[in-house]
Amino acid sequence: MTLETQVLGACPHDCPDTCAFVTTVRDGVAVKLQGNPAHRHTAGVLCTKVSRYIERNEHPERLVQPLKRSGPKGSGLFEPVTWETALDDIAARLHAIKSNNPEKIVPYSYAGTMGLVQGESMDRRFFNKLGASLLDRTICSTAGGEALGFTLGGKVGMRVEFFADAKLILIWGSNSIASNLHFWRHAQAAKRAGARLVCIDPRKTETADKCDEHVALLPGTDAALAFGLMHELIVNDWLDHDYIERYTVGWAQLRERALQWPPSRAAAVCGVPEAQIVELARAYGTTKPAAIRLNYGMQRVRGGGNAARAVACLPALVGAWRDRAGGLLLSSSGLFPVDRAALQRPDLLGGRRPRTINMTSIGDALLDTANPIEALVVYNSNPVAIAPDSGKVVAGFAREDLFTVVLEQFQTDTADYADYVLPATTQLEHWDIHFSYGHTDVLLNRPAVAPRGQARSNTWVFRELAKRMGFDEPCFDDDDETLCRAAFSAEAVDFEALQAQGFATLKLPDAPYAEGNFPTPSGCCEFFSARLAAQGQDGLPDHVPNYESAGSSKEFPLAMISPPARNFLNSSFVNVRSLRAIEGEPLLEINEADALARGIEDGATVRVFNQRGEHRCRAEVSRRARPGVVHGLGIWWRKLGLDGTNVNQLTSQRLTDIGRGPTFYDCLVEVESVAEAAVAP
Ligand SMILES: Nc1nc2c(c(=O)[nH]1)N[C@H]1C(S)=C(S)[C@@H](COP(=O)(O)OP(=O)(O)OC[C@H]3O[C@@H](n4cnc5c(=O)[nH]c(N)nc54)[C@H](O)[C@@H]3O)O[C@H]1N2
Ligand SMILES: Nc1nc2c(c(=O)[nH]1)N[C@H]1C(S)=C(S)[C@@H](COP(=O)(O)OP(=O)(O)OC[C@H]3O[C@@H](n4cnc5c(=O)[nH]c(N)nc54)[C@H](O)[C@@H]3O)O[C@H]1N2
Ligand code: SF4
Ligand SMILES: [Mo]
């Protein structure tokens, strides 16, 4: 007799949609994975990538046993060992370093799984107790996130479902069809009801194709555009004076600054027609309710924090927050009352204050000889592929004196540099609990099938290492279900409901900022931030030009951005054959005029280069690229690239103005055609 069950789960990937899914399991084997139709945000639909999650899970190259390095670093040569041997040896190595200086041990993790249990619980307890260096997890969202904190008080904003009732939607720095599909559903509903959709993005994305208007500004010029809009709102008096007076701080100063940005100046900086800015301002000033879906694409440049702050001023100026279908959404994660102290136990630091390593500049950190990192434990991330300035990252990982442990599902570029690779479970094989940065529900993930081979969860590994290191606090015995329960208080989330249906909705007001009540110190939208001023920074937002502004260099005249490919999730899924087949191979999209000027034909192999390195790939002469800007869609595994590199060979480790974040899209390059034979294997 066949036994068939349906197991409720949550998509673990770093995506704002946080879908609920249902796995059909027949005789212990996952046979079908579908979006949960009962969950309103998922609405029964998963993206192409996660529809292939079973294929990823059953992949013939899944890591299924612990491996120990048997060749030089990066050679990918390993031999299988038992868990006992691996864990004993890792614990002994870490113990020896700890006895000398625990800060020489560094954890490196990000949102390979967004789960609170596999992503930020037992691991953090372990490193806190150890006294390891702290990791500043800046690689994605801190520029915009911290910036929003200064203006609005946190990662808070509109609820995603209310975008459906907006009459004007600005999709700003987001390719929603590729990376926020379930928001796009609401945008389409709004469009059907007569709303106007505007896409603000240097690239003519699939999303831009479907919007009413596309503002193809130069990378890193969003603050200039926001000020140009403000200028028009002011001179045409499209302002909500009552809202400004009651619920904002710093209006007089902001007004003065905005008046320095007539649309002609903004247009020159942004590289777009002046009339387009004037028209956009008219639409924004006269359409109610107007909503902005800001996404992280616009903050990966030097002035990314200031740009997010400038954009975040707009809704208050027109009183958009008064309506639940007006305002702005960058991230909803700040609305979740996650009990991180209970999960991560910072008290285990016991008063120690270890140094902090910024994950964005891991290349420099690993090459720093003054204060060397001796051991690196990587999980939920693939830094050799995703961190900027790969030349330095690879040189750092290749250090023979560095002890590197990688917990992974696959033999990634990073795993190739490990001393030990430990096989990790997937979302179908472990427990977890999830918040979301795109909607406002908590999701529970139950294991659907047994782990492949000897794969073990992150929590299991850190529990076992804790035992071997002699950490005897009872919190190191907590099982994964206990950790799931510790994530939220019973008042915040009804765990029984969560268990029964797989999701639970936070209780939140519809239009929380209709009368101010922002979680800032003043309770107002802070155009002027006294907190920033107290740090010696500009209290007002400003346009901060890129480190590498388009057109500022003769040697490297093209601005390169490297946004996500639709069928990958960062560097995840690149190894799933069916998805890789859709993406083809690493490409550089280039405008016809720029290609012509360089004698580059469509499909030619090109060398993309700057002072940091070079990367070879295929050129695609594309209408998606505007003149002066090229796109290297990411993030490919280096070892699958033409010359064993990816776009991050070109990106820099310089940081954003606010939030110490990466500046992936602040990058100048030159491109030239190369003869096929010149490409190294
Ligand atoms: N399919 C897919 N989905 C994903 C991901 C993925 O890799 N693939 N990644 C996930 C992750 S980690 C994140 S953080 C989220 C959010 O990811 P985001 O970084 O917001 O990614 P996108 O939605 O692609 O939006 C980025 C858009 O910003 C544009 N852009 C680049 N520079 C600028 C600029 O200076 N100004 C403006 N206005 N636009 C600019 C790019 O052309 C791109 O279309 O997406 C998640 N979803
Ligand atoms: N050039 C360029 N670079 C970028 C970006 C860009 O737009 N352009 N985007 C940046 C952004 S926004 C982000 S968020 C980062 C993302 O970078 P990362 O956070 O490193 O994300 P992924 O590349 O998806 O790698 C996640 C890894 O975690 C593994 N994993 C998943 N679940 C588990 C688990 O339960 N346990 C363990 N041990 N491992 C697991 C997966 O197999 C995968 O290899 O990349 C950044 N890099
Ligand atoms: S990656 Fe995003 S859209 Fe795809 S299933 Fe996961 S949460 Fe949903
Ligand atoms: Mo991200």
Coordinates of C-alpha atoms in Angstrom, one line a residue, residues 27 37 59 73 104 109 123 149 270 334 339 342 354 366 392 505-506 546 593 639 641 652:
D27 CA 6.4 6.3 0.6
P37 CA -3.4 27.7 -2.1
H59 CA 20.4 16.5 -7.6
K73 CA 43.1 24.7 -1.8
K104 CA 40.8 34.7 15.0
S109 CA 26.8 33.3 6.8
D123 CA 25.1 28.9 15.1
G149 CA 15.6 53.5 9.8
C270 CA 20.2 61.0 -14.2
G334 CA 10.9 45.3 10.9
D339 CA 12.9 37.3 19.8
A342 CA 16.2 34.1 22.8
P354 CA 34.8 40.8 19.9
L366 CA 41.3 37.6 4.7
K392 CA 41.0 39.3 -3.4
T505 CA -0.7 36.6 10.1
L506 CA 0.6 39.4 12.3
N546 CA 29.0 57.1 -7.4
A593 CA 25.6 51.9 -30.0
K639 CA 33.7 27.4 -12.2
G641 CA 32.1 30.7 -16.4
S652 CA 34.8 46.7 -5.7

